[in-house]
Coordinates of C-alpha atoms in Angstrom, one line a residue:
M1 CA -24.2 -6.4 7.7
Q2 CA -23.7 -5.6 11.3
M3 CA -24.2 -1.9 10.7
F4 CA -27.4 -2.6 8.7
L5 CA -28.8 -4.9 11.5
A6 CA -28.0 -2.3 14.2
G7 CA -29.6 0.5 12.1
H8 CA -32.7 -1.6 11.3
S9 CA -33.1 -2.7 14.9
Q10 CA -32.8 0.8 16.1
K11 CA -35.5 2.1 13.8
E12 CA -37.9 -0.6 14.9
A13 CA -37.1 0.0 18.6
D14 CA -37.7 3.7 18.1
R15 CA -40.9 3.0 16.2
L16 CA -42.2 0.8 18.9
G17 CA -41.0 3.1 21.7
L18 CA -39.0 0.4 23.4
G19 CA -36.3 2.7 24.8
L20 CA -33.5 0.4 23.4
R21 CA -30.3 1.5 21.8
F22 CA -28.5 -0.7 19.2
M23 CA -24.9 -0.2 18.2
A24 CA -22.4 -2.0 16.0
L25 CA -18.7 -1.8 16.6
A26 CA -16.2 -1.8 13.7
P27 CA -12.5 -1.6 13.5
M28 CA -11.1 1.9 12.9
R29 CA -8.7 0.7 10.3
I30 CA -8.0 -2.2 8.0
M31 CA -6.7 -5.3 9.8
P32 CA -4.0 -6.8 7.5
E33 CA -3.8 -10.0 9.6
T34 CA -7.2 -11.1 8.3
G35 CA -7.9 -12.6 4.8
V36 CA -10.1 -9.6 3.8
G37 CA -7.6 -7.2 5.3
K38 CA -4.7 -8.8 3.4
A39 CA -6.6 -8.6 0.1
G40 CA -7.4 -4.9 0.8
V41 CA -3.8 -4.1 1.7
D42 CA -2.5 -5.9 -1.4
S43 CA -4.9 -4.1 -3.6
V44 CA -4.4 -0.6 -2.3
A45 CA -0.6 -1.1 -2.2
A46 CA -0.7 -2.2 -5.9
Y47 CA -2.9 0.8 -6.8
M48 CA -0.4 3.1 -5.1
G49 CA 2.6 1.4 -6.6
I50 CA 4.2 0.5 -3.3
Q51 CA 4.9 -2.8 -1.5
P52 CA 2.3 -4.1 0.9
A53 CA 4.8 -3.9 3.8
D54 CA 5.4 -0.2 3.1
F55 CA 1.7 0.5 3.1
I56 CA 1.2 -1.4 6.4
A57 CA 4.2 0.5 8.0
A58 CA 2.7 3.8 6.9
M59 CA -0.8 3.1 8.3
T60 CA -1.8 5.1 11.4
D61 CA -4.3 4.6 14.1
M62 CA -6.7 7.4 14.4
Q63 CA -7.3 6.6 18.0
P64 CA -5.7 9.1 20.3
R65 CA -2.5 8.1 22.1
P66 CA -0.8 9.6 25.0
T67 CA 2.3 11.7 24.3
S68 CA 5.4 11.9 26.5
D69 CA 4.1 15.2 28.0
G70 CA 0.8 13.7 29.1
R71 CA -1.3 15.1 26.3
W72 CA -3.3 13.1 23.7
S73 CA -2.5 13.1 20.1
R74 CA -4.0 11.6 16.9
S75 CA -0.7 12.1 15.0
P76 CA 1.3 9.0 14.1
P77 CA 4.4 8.3 16.2
A78 CA 7.5 10.0 14.7
S79 CA 8.9 6.5 13.8
R80 CA 6.1 5.9 11.3
K81 CA 6.0 7.4 7.8
A82 CA 2.8 9.1 6.6
V83 CA 0.7 7.3 4.0
P84 CA 1.2 8.8 0.6
S85 CA -1.8 10.7 -0.6
W86 CA -3.6 9.3 -3.7

């Protein structure tokens, strides 16, 4: 809904030449701590045939993170398993 409202508002602002910019922020990944996130994790884990805790442990952030040598990486830390492909 937020993405729809931002998109619609942007189109109207552009049409009217208002010089406004509308944006909507959304999480980069599922948030298992919420009711909707828990239902999503449970459903995907069941579909994949794994435990929800294993699915959560395998999730990765796609946000870049600093590495020990000062570079930035989008790879998961070595301590996390990769999510099995489906």
